[in-house]
Short mmCIF file of C-alpha atoms and ligand atoms in Angstrom, two decimals:
data_model
loop_
_atom_site.label_atom_id
_atom_site.label_comp_id
_atom_site.label_asym_id
_atom_site.label_seq_id
_atom_site.Cartn_x
_atom_site.Cartn_y
_atom_site.Cartn_z
CA MET A 1 -113.24 56.19 75.37
CA GLN A 2 -109.94 54.32 75.87
CA ASN A 3 -107.34 56.47 77.60
CA ILE A 4 -108.86 58.87 80.10
CA LEU A 5 -107.17 61.80 81.93
CA VAL A 6 -109.14 62.48 85.16
CA THR A 7 -108.16 65.76 86.82
CA GLY A 8 -108.72 66.12 90.53
CA GLY A 9 -109.20 62.37 90.86
CA ALA A 10 -107.90 62.34 94.48
CA GLY A 11 -110.67 64.69 95.61
CA PHE A 12 -114.18 63.74 96.73
CA ILE A 13 -116.15 63.34 93.49
CA GLY A 14 -113.07 62.59 91.31
CA SER A 15 -112.03 59.65 93.54
CA ASN A 16 -115.56 58.25 93.53
CA PHE A 17 -115.65 58.63 89.76
CA VAL A 18 -112.37 56.68 89.39
CA HIS A 19 -113.76 53.83 91.48
CA TYR A 20 -117.02 53.95 89.49
CA LEU A 21 -115.35 54.01 86.05
CA LEU A 22 -113.02 51.12 86.78
CA LYS A 23 -116.08 48.99 87.48
CA ALA A 24 -118.21 50.35 84.68
CA GLU A 25 -115.48 50.28 81.93
CA PRO A 26 -112.97 47.58 82.97
CA ASP A 27 -110.88 48.03 79.82
CA VAL A 28 -110.07 51.76 79.99
CA GLN A 29 -106.78 53.23 81.14
CA ILE A 30 -106.99 56.03 83.66
CA VAL A 31 -104.40 58.75 84.33
CA ASN A 32 -105.29 60.67 87.51
CA LEU A 33 -103.63 64.11 87.62
CA ASP A 34 -103.97 65.76 90.99
CA ALA A 35 -102.02 68.44 92.91
CA LEU A 36 -102.94 66.93 96.29
CA THR A 37 -104.06 70.20 97.83
CA TYR A 38 -105.61 70.02 101.34
CA ALA A 39 -108.76 68.54 99.64
CA GLY A 40 -107.00 65.77 97.77
CA SER A 41 -105.66 62.64 99.31
CA LEU A 42 -104.25 59.32 98.28
CA GLU A 43 -106.30 57.91 101.17
CA ASN A 44 -109.26 58.40 98.83
CA LEU A 45 -107.64 56.44 96.04
CA PRO A 46 -104.14 55.10 96.83
CA ALA A 47 -101.54 54.97 94.07
CA ALA A 48 -101.68 51.92 91.83
CA GLY A 49 -100.17 48.88 93.43
CA CYS A 50 -101.12 50.02 97.00
CA ALA A 51 -104.85 49.55 96.96
CA LYS A 52 -106.82 46.36 97.33
CA ASP A 53 -109.58 47.55 95.10
CA LEU A 54 -107.55 49.23 92.34
CA PRO A 55 -106.25 47.46 89.27
CA ASP A 56 -102.63 46.98 88.30
CA ALA A 57 -100.24 49.73 87.25
CA GLU A 58 -101.00 49.13 83.57
CA GLN A 59 -104.56 50.39 83.91
CA TYR A 60 -104.33 53.17 86.55
CA HIS A 61 -101.61 55.74 87.01
CA PHE A 62 -101.43 58.56 89.53
CA VAL A 63 -99.57 61.72 88.59
CA HIS A 64 -98.86 64.35 91.22
CA GLY A 65 -99.04 67.69 89.42
CA ASP A 66 -100.81 70.87 88.70
CA ILE A 67 -103.38 71.36 85.92
CA CYS A 68 -101.82 74.85 85.40
CA ASN A 69 -98.58 73.27 84.28
CA ARG A 70 -99.07 73.20 80.47
CA GLU A 71 -95.86 71.27 79.76
CA LEU A 72 -96.89 68.46 82.09
CA VAL A 73 -100.46 68.36 80.78
CA GLU A 74 -99.27 68.19 77.15
CA ASP A 75 -96.70 65.48 78.02
CA LEU A 76 -99.45 63.38 79.63
CA LEU A 77 -101.80 63.79 76.61
CA ARG A 78 -99.05 62.56 74.29
CA GLN A 79 -97.53 59.86 76.52
CA TYR A 80 -100.81 58.17 77.36
CA GLN A 81 -102.59 59.01 74.05
CA ILE A 82 -105.38 60.51 75.97
CA ASP A 83 -108.69 60.63 74.11
CA THR A 84 -110.99 61.72 76.95
CA ILE A 85 -110.46 64.38 79.61
CA VAL A 86 -112.81 64.44 82.64
CA HIS A 87 -112.08 67.66 84.48
CA PHE A 88 -112.91 67.71 88.19
CA ALA A 89 -109.90 69.58 89.65
CA ALA A 90 -110.91 72.76 91.32
CA GLU A 91 -110.93 74.75 94.49
CA SER A 92 -114.39 73.83 95.57
CA HIS A 93 -115.34 75.34 98.92
CA VAL A 94 -117.39 78.54 99.07
CA ASP A 95 -116.27 79.57 102.56
CA ARG A 96 -112.58 79.30 101.54
CA SER A 97 -113.26 81.40 98.47
CA ILE A 98 -114.61 84.13 100.66
CA LEU A 99 -111.53 84.05 102.93
CA GLY A 100 -109.02 83.86 100.00
CA PRO A 101 -110.21 83.91 96.39
CA ALA A 102 -106.78 83.83 94.60
CA PRO A 103 -106.34 80.02 94.27
CA PHE A 104 -109.92 79.83 92.92
CA VAL A 105 -109.05 82.13 90.01
CA GLN A 106 -105.77 80.33 89.48
CA THR A 107 -107.07 76.71 89.41
CA ASN A 108 -110.60 77.09 88.30
CA LEU A 109 -109.96 79.62 85.54
CA VAL A 110 -106.33 79.44 84.58
CA GLY A 111 -106.22 75.67 85.20
CA THR A 112 -109.26 75.04 82.93
CA PHE A 113 -107.81 77.35 80.29
CA THR A 114 -104.50 75.40 80.39
CA LEU A 115 -106.32 72.08 79.92
CA LEU A 116 -108.33 73.48 76.99
CA GLU A 117 -105.26 74.89 75.26
CA SER A 118 -103.33 71.71 75.82
CA ALA A 119 -106.20 69.61 74.37
CA ARG A 120 -106.56 71.94 71.41
CA GLY A 121 -102.90 71.87 70.64
CA VAL A 122 -102.07 68.11 71.17
CA TRP A 123 -105.25 66.72 69.71
CA GLY A 124 -105.14 69.25 66.88
CA GLU A 125 -101.60 68.21 65.88
CA SER A 126 -102.27 64.45 66.08
CA GLY A 127 -105.16 63.68 63.81
CA GLY A 128 -107.78 66.23 64.96
CA PHE A 129 -110.69 66.06 67.34
CA ASP A 130 -112.47 62.84 66.06
CA GLY A 131 -113.10 60.43 68.95
CA LYS A 132 -111.99 62.98 71.49
CA ARG A 133 -114.01 64.39 74.43
CA PHE A 134 -113.35 67.12 76.96
CA HIS A 135 -115.82 66.82 79.80
CA HIS A 136 -116.09 69.71 82.29
CA VAL A 137 -117.70 69.17 85.72
CA SER A 138 -119.37 72.32 87.03
CA THR A 139 -121.98 73.45 89.49
CA ASP A 140 -125.48 74.77 89.90
CA GLU A 141 -124.10 77.75 91.82
CA VAL A 142 -123.26 79.48 88.50
CA PHE A 143 -127.01 80.20 88.18
CA GLY A 144 -127.23 82.21 91.36
CA SER A 145 -129.84 82.07 94.10
CA LEU A 146 -133.57 81.19 93.78
CA THR A 147 -136.52 82.69 95.67
CA PRO A 148 -138.80 80.10 97.36
CA GLU A 149 -141.35 80.12 94.50
CA ALA A 150 -139.01 80.36 91.53
CA PRO A 151 -138.84 77.39 89.11
CA ALA A 152 -135.67 75.26 89.26
CA PHE A 153 -132.58 76.10 87.24
CA SER A 154 -132.63 74.71 83.69
CA GLU A 155 -129.72 74.58 81.23
CA THR A 156 -130.86 77.91 79.73
CA THR A 157 -131.10 79.85 83.03
CA PRO A 158 -128.86 82.95 82.66
CA TYR A 159 -125.65 82.87 84.76
CA ASP A 160 -125.63 84.99 87.95
CA PRO A 161 -122.71 83.73 90.13
CA ARG A 162 -122.48 85.42 93.52
CA SER A 163 -119.34 84.11 95.29
CA PRO A 164 -115.70 84.10 94.17
CA TYR A 165 -116.03 80.29 93.91
CA SER A 166 -119.16 80.34 91.67
CA ALA A 167 -117.79 83.28 89.62
CA SER A 168 -114.62 81.24 88.87
CA LYS A 169 -116.62 78.23 87.93
CA ALA A 170 -118.83 80.37 85.66
CA GLY A 171 -115.80 81.76 83.94
CA SER A 172 -114.48 78.23 83.36
CA ASP A 173 -117.85 77.15 81.91
CA HIS A 174 -117.74 80.08 79.41
CA LEU A 175 -114.22 79.17 78.36
CA VAL A 176 -115.24 75.50 77.75
CA ARG A 177 -118.16 76.50 75.60
CA ALA A 178 -116.03 79.10 73.71
CA TYR A 179 -113.60 76.28 72.71
CA PHE A 180 -116.50 74.34 71.27
CA HIS A 181 -117.93 77.26 69.28
CA THR A 182 -114.61 78.71 68.18
CA TYR A 183 -112.34 75.73 67.63
CA GLY A 184 -114.75 72.78 67.43
CA LEU A 185 -113.28 71.11 70.51
CA PRO A 186 -115.76 68.34 71.36
CA VAL A 187 -116.80 69.42 74.90
CA THR A 188 -119.64 68.39 77.16
CA LEU A 189 -120.59 70.03 80.48
CA THR A 190 -122.52 68.85 83.54
CA ASN A 191 -123.79 71.42 86.10
CA CYS A 192 -124.69 69.49 89.22
CA SER A 193 -126.06 70.25 92.72
CA ASN A 194 -124.58 69.54 96.14
CA ASN A 195 -122.96 66.07 96.31
CA TYR A 196 -122.53 64.02 99.44
CA GLY A 197 -121.28 60.48 100.15
CA PRO A 198 -118.04 58.64 100.94
CA TYR A 199 -114.63 60.42 100.84
CA GLN A 200 -116.01 63.94 101.19
CA PHE A 201 -113.59 66.21 103.01
CA PRO A 202 -115.24 67.28 106.24
CA GLU A 203 -115.46 70.96 105.61
CA LYS A 204 -118.71 70.57 103.71
CA LEU A 205 -122.06 70.50 105.54
CA ILE A 206 -122.88 66.77 105.66
CA PRO A 207 -119.58 65.18 106.61
CA LEU A 208 -118.77 68.19 108.93
CA MET A 209 -122.05 67.59 110.84
CA ILE A 210 -121.48 63.82 111.01
CA LEU A 211 -117.95 64.08 112.34
CA ASN A 212 -118.60 66.91 114.71
CA ALA A 213 -121.51 65.08 116.20
CA LEU A 214 -119.43 61.98 116.71
CA ARG A 215 -116.79 64.03 118.52
CA GLY A 216 -119.42 65.87 120.65
CA GLU A 217 -118.46 69.21 119.01
CA PRO A 218 -120.98 71.95 118.16
CA LEU A 219 -122.94 71.60 114.92
CA PRO A 220 -122.58 75.16 113.39
CA VAL A 221 -125.73 76.06 111.44
CA TYR A 222 -125.22 79.26 109.44
CA GLY A 223 -127.84 82.06 109.83
CA ASP A 224 -131.41 80.77 110.25
CA GLY A 225 -130.64 77.35 108.75
CA ARG A 226 -133.53 77.75 106.25
CA GLN A 227 -131.29 77.71 103.10
CA ILE A 228 -132.11 74.97 100.53
CA ARG A 229 -129.78 72.87 98.48
CA ASP A 230 -130.61 70.05 96.03
CA TRP A 231 -128.77 67.02 97.46
CA LEU A 232 -127.22 64.41 95.10
CA TYR A 233 -125.59 61.14 96.24
CA VAL A 234 -122.15 61.05 94.65
CA GLU A 235 -122.54 57.68 93.00
CA ASP A 236 -125.60 58.90 91.17
CA HIS A 237 -123.59 61.85 89.89
CA CYS A 238 -120.78 59.53 88.68
CA GLU A 239 -123.37 57.51 86.77
CA ALA A 240 -124.64 60.66 85.17
CA ILE A 241 -121.16 61.77 84.03
CA HIS A 242 -120.47 58.29 82.58
CA LEU A 243 -123.72 58.53 80.57
CA VAL A 244 -122.87 62.00 79.28
CA LEU A 245 -119.42 60.70 78.28
CA THR A 246 -120.84 57.76 76.35
CA LYS A 247 -124.15 59.14 75.04
CA GLY A 248 -124.03 62.95 75.41
CA LYS A 249 -123.75 65.23 72.37
CA PRO A 250 -120.68 67.45 71.94
CA GLY A 251 -121.46 71.11 72.75
CA GLU A 252 -124.23 70.19 75.12
CA THR A 253 -124.78 70.91 78.79
CA TYR A 254 -126.74 68.66 81.16
CA ASN A 255 -128.09 69.59 84.60
CA VAL A 256 -127.64 66.87 87.27
CA GLY A 257 -129.56 67.02 90.59
CA GLY A 258 -130.99 64.81 93.30
CA GLY A 259 -134.42 66.26 93.61
CA ASN A 260 -134.14 66.39 97.41
CA GLN A 261 -134.86 69.84 98.79
CA PRO A 262 -135.19 70.05 102.57
CA CYS A 263 -133.56 73.03 104.26
CA ASN A 264 -130.23 72.83 106.09
CA ILE A 265 -131.61 72.68 109.65
CA ASP A 266 -133.89 69.81 108.68
CA ILE A 267 -130.91 67.86 107.14
CA VAL A 268 -128.85 68.44 110.30
CA ARG A 269 -131.73 67.16 112.41
CA GLN A 270 -132.05 64.08 110.16
CA ILE A 271 -128.25 63.36 110.57
CA CYS A 272 -128.72 63.63 114.32
CA ALA A 273 -131.64 61.25 114.33
CA ILE A 274 -129.76 58.64 112.24
CA LEU A 275 -126.74 59.02 114.51
CA ASP A 276 -128.96 58.55 117.59
CA GLU A 277 -129.94 55.21 116.04
CA PHE A 278 -126.45 54.05 114.79
CA HIS A 279 -124.34 55.55 117.56
CA PRO A 280 -126.55 56.06 120.63
CA ASP A 281 -123.53 57.02 122.83
CA GLY A 282 -123.89 60.77 122.28
CA ALA A 283 -127.68 60.90 121.92
CA PRO A 284 -129.56 63.10 121.55
CA HIS A 285 -127.07 64.62 119.01
CA GLU A 286 -129.47 67.53 118.37
CA ARG A 287 -128.32 69.08 121.60
CA LEU A 288 -125.13 70.02 119.77
CA ILE A 289 -126.91 72.26 117.17
CA THR A 290 -125.56 75.79 117.46
CA TYR A 291 -126.70 78.76 115.30
CA VAL A 292 -123.70 80.84 114.11
CA THR A 293 -123.08 83.96 112.04
CA ASP A 294 -124.23 83.54 108.45
CA ARG A 295 -121.96 83.13 105.45
CA PRO A 296 -121.55 86.54 103.62
CA GLY A 297 -123.66 86.55 100.43
CA HIS A 298 -125.20 83.26 101.37
CA ASP A 299 -127.28 81.89 98.43
CA ARG A 300 -130.75 81.08 99.70
CA ARG A 301 -131.93 78.25 97.44
CA TYR A 302 -130.72 76.01 94.65
CA ALA A 303 -132.82 73.51 92.71
CA MET A 304 -132.13 71.66 89.43
CA ASP A 305 -134.49 70.92 86.64
CA ILE A 306 -133.18 67.52 85.34
CA THR A 307 -135.69 66.95 82.54
CA LYS A 308 -133.04 67.14 79.80
CA ILE A 309 -130.75 64.43 81.09
CA GLN A 310 -133.79 62.31 82.07
CA SER A 311 -135.44 62.49 78.72
CA GLU A 312 -132.37 62.53 76.40
CA LEU A 313 -130.05 60.13 78.20
CA GLY A 314 -132.40 58.20 80.51
CA TRP A 315 -130.63 59.13 83.78
CA THR A 316 -132.39 59.51 87.04
CA PRO A 317 -130.98 59.60 90.58
CA ARG A 318 -131.25 56.21 92.34
CA HIS A 319 -130.89 57.53 95.94
CA ASP A 320 -133.30 59.69 97.86
CA LEU A 321 -131.90 61.78 100.71
CA THR A 322 -132.83 59.26 103.44
CA SER A 323 -131.17 56.26 101.78
CA GLY A 324 -128.18 58.42 100.75
CA LEU A 325 -127.69 59.88 104.22
CA ARG A 326 -127.95 56.41 105.82
CA ALA A 327 -125.33 55.02 103.44
CA THR A 328 -123.05 58.07 104.01
CA ILE A 329 -123.23 57.87 107.80
CA GLU A 330 -122.57 54.11 107.76
CA TRP A 331 -119.52 54.74 105.58
CA TYR A 332 -118.09 57.38 107.92
CA LEU A 333 -118.72 55.14 110.96
CA SER A 334 -117.00 52.23 109.33
CA HIS A 335 -113.98 54.13 108.13
CA PRO A 336 -112.38 55.65 111.26
CA GLU A 337 -108.90 55.14 109.80
CA TRP A 338 -109.80 57.33 106.82
CA VAL A 339 -111.19 60.03 109.17
CA ALA A 340 -108.02 59.94 111.30
CA ALA A 341 -105.72 60.14 108.29
CA ILE A 342 -107.55 63.03 106.70
CA ALA A 343 -107.79 64.99 109.95
CA GLN A 344 -104.03 64.65 110.38
CA GLN A 345 -102.85 65.42 106.93
CA SER A 346 -105.19 68.20 105.90
CA GLY A 347 -105.28 70.66 108.79
CA TYR A 348 -108.95 69.82 109.29
CA ASN A 349 -108.90 70.91 112.97
CA ASP A 350 -107.27 74.20 112.12
CA TRP A 351 -109.81 74.89 109.53
CA LEU A 352 -112.76 74.13 111.81
CA GLU A 353 -111.24 76.35 114.49
CA LYS A 354 -110.72 79.24 112.13
CA ASN A 355 -114.10 79.04 110.39
CA TYR A 356 -115.98 78.54 113.63
CA ALA A 357 -114.28 81.34 115.51
CA LYS A 358 -114.93 83.70 112.58
CA ARG A 359 -118.66 82.96 112.99
CA GLY A 360 -118.63 83.98 116.68
CA GLY A 361 -118.58 80.42 118.07
CA LYS A 362 -116.25 78.92 120.67
CA ARG A 363 -115.20 75.29 120.66
P1 LIG B 401 -112.65 68.57 96.14
O1 LIG B 401 -112.30 69.88 96.63
O2 LIG B 401 -113.06 67.48 97.04
O3 LIG B 401 -111.46 67.97 95.25
C1 LIG B 401 -110.73 68.81 94.35
C2 LIG B 401 -109.54 68.05 93.82
O4 LIG B 401 -108.81 68.87 92.87
C3 LIG B 401 -108.52 67.69 94.97
O5 LIG B 401 -108.08 66.38 94.90
C4 LIG B 401 -107.40 68.71 94.72
O6 LIG B 401 -106.12 68.17 95.18
C5 LIG B 401 -107.43 68.83 93.23
N1 LIG B 401 -106.83 70.04 92.75
C6 LIG B 401 -107.09 71.30 93.25
N2 LIG B 401 -106.32 72.20 92.54
C7 LIG B 401 -105.61 71.49 91.65
C8 LIG B 401 -104.65 71.87 90.59
N3 LIG B 401 -104.33 73.14 90.41
N4 LIG B 401 -104.19 70.92 89.84
C9 LIG B 401 -104.51 69.61 90.03
N5 LIG B 401 -105.41 69.16 91.00
C10 LIG B 401 -105.93 70.12 91.78
O7 LIG B 401 -113.80 68.86 95.05
P2 LIG B 401 -115.11 68.02 94.69
O8 LIG B 401 -116.12 68.34 95.72
O9 LIG B 401 -114.68 66.63 94.44
O10 LIG B 401 -115.57 68.73 93.33
C11 LIG B 401 -115.10 68.20 92.11
C12 LIG B 401 -115.55 69.16 90.98
O11 LIG B 401 -117.00 69.12 90.99
C13 LIG B 401 -115.21 70.58 91.08
O12 LIG B 401 -114.95 71.10 89.87
C14 LIG B 401 -116.40 71.23 91.73
O13 LIG B 401 -116.49 72.60 91.39
C15 LIG B 401 -117.52 70.43 91.12
N6 LIG B 401 -118.76 70.36 91.97
C16 LIG B 401 -118.70 69.93 93.23
C17 LIG B 401 -119.91 69.78 93.95
C18 LIG B 401 -119.90 69.27 95.37
O14 LIG B 401 -121.06 69.23 95.96
N7 LIG B 401 -118.84 68.77 95.92
C19 LIG B 401 -121.11 70.18 93.35
C20 LIG B 401 -121.10 70.67 92.05
C21 LIG B 401 -119.86 70.77 91.34
O1 LIG B 402 -124.26 73.49 94.85
C1 LIG B 402 -123.13 72.88 94.43
C2 LIG B 402 -121.98 73.33 95.38
O2 LIG B 402 -122.28 72.70 96.59
C3 LIG B 402 -120.62 72.99 94.86
O3 LIG B 402 -120.37 73.65 93.65
C4 LIG B 402 -119.54 73.32 95.88
O4 LIG B 402 -118.28 72.87 95.39
C5 LIG B 402 -119.86 72.66 97.17
O5 LIG B 402 -118.95 73.05 98.17
C6 LIG B 402 -121.35 72.98 97.61
O6 LIG B 402 -121.41 74.36 98.03
P1 LIG B 402 -122.30 74.79 99.26
O7 LIG B 402 -121.80 76.05 99.73
O8 LIG B 402 -123.74 74.68 98.97
O9 LIG B 402 -121.88 73.56 100.25
P2 LIG B 402 -121.53 73.60 101.85
O10 LIG B 402 -121.52 72.10 102.19
O11 LIG B 402 -120.37 74.44 102.15
O12 LIG B 402 -122.87 74.24 102.45
C7 LIG B 402 -124.12 73.69 102.27
C8 LIG B 402 -125.12 74.56 103.01
O13 LIG B 402 -124.90 74.36 104.45
C9 LIG B 402 -124.99 76.04 102.76
O14 LIG B 402 -126.27 76.63 102.77
C10 LIG B 402 -124.12 76.51 103.92
C11 LIG B 402 -124.61 75.61 105.04
N1 LIG B 402 -123.55 75.31 106.11
C12 LIG B 402 -122.31 74.85 105.68
C13 LIG B 402 -121.37 74.51 106.57
C14 LIG B 402 -120.04 73.99 106.09
C15 LIG B 402 -123.82 75.44 107.41
O15 LIG B 402 -124.96 75.85 107.82
N2 LIG B 402 -122.85 75.13 108.38
C16 LIG B 402 -121.63 74.68 107.98
O16 LIG B 402 -120.74 74.36 108.85
#
């Protein structure tokens, strides 16, 4: 692993991964290709030369572009002699995929296909696949929804995606595996559960609840709030991806999860309690909880069996939900300039308005 192309490195997990990798592997060169959609921001990871905590321009390069642009992707693979691709770029929000699925098919399916074809072509023509790696970052949502008693998803659970988002991710996973079996492209995959932590765009549950509570806005809980996710602190996820890159076996998939499984309403209450402690001004924040119309086709429960990555690669999450939530809330409280910049540049308010009104709420 010498020259790494990170796609979607200006988004939530991708930017955390770039920060993580620069510390873990100080000698690598990183090229970050990102289209800077509403979800991506240089505030997460400013261009080389502008950030205090990023290395010089020799080691880190930001490229503003689309993963669906094959010519651009091939040029980058050749120009920077890329040997490793870590693919995060995606449309990632389920609610948006319900309102408008087209960009999900374009980026998640066509974009992944474009990267695979580019890697196959450029790596194939320049010495073959030895020492190369295509790592695909995917989701537990491809496995569908669990009943309360069902065992957690394992790597062999059959796919059963139920939203346009998860269907597009499932399709991309199948393509990645097909390139391993058909062409021998050295791929690895991770399917992970719900991430949370610094730099998460505030349309997702945890940052949305933190920021709405700080602004005295309603905390919109979908349906009965009893849905269950498997929460994973983003830094733990980055560590898992790094391990898979360095020790994982080509052709293999690894499930990554946090092992934390409270229901949504309990998490929202926990966020309120931590905010009451850290920011007593608006206490009790629980008074802002508002039940709103449920998400159509809302998956009830996800849970990940992480035995494989634990036993084969020795990874285990370092954060439980309480320590992760406290760290996350502290981060949002201590980065008001990031919150202000993201709110301005990304239409965050418009999105909240639209999504909330659709669910029968008024702000
Ligand atoms: P995000 O929405 O925060 O970031 C996505 C990034 O991809 C943004 O920077 C965006 O600008 C970029 N992007 C979008 N379309 C692009 C295109 N066509 N070309 C280039 N860049 C493009 O997403 P995230 O939460 O960081 O998720 C990263 C990956 O992890 C995704 O593949 C997602 O499916 C997967 N994942 C996320 C979670 C989670 O809880 N956030 C859980 C499981 C899996
Ligand atoms: O499971 C992994 C997936 O987790 C990733 O693949 C997706 O990219 C990521 O967005 C996330 O999907 P979810 O739909 O689970 O995340 P979200 O934060 O949107 O919602 C989490 C739960 O909280 C879900 O049950 C819906 C609920 N919810 C969400 C929001 C935004 C609410 O009750 N109110 C809200 O305002």
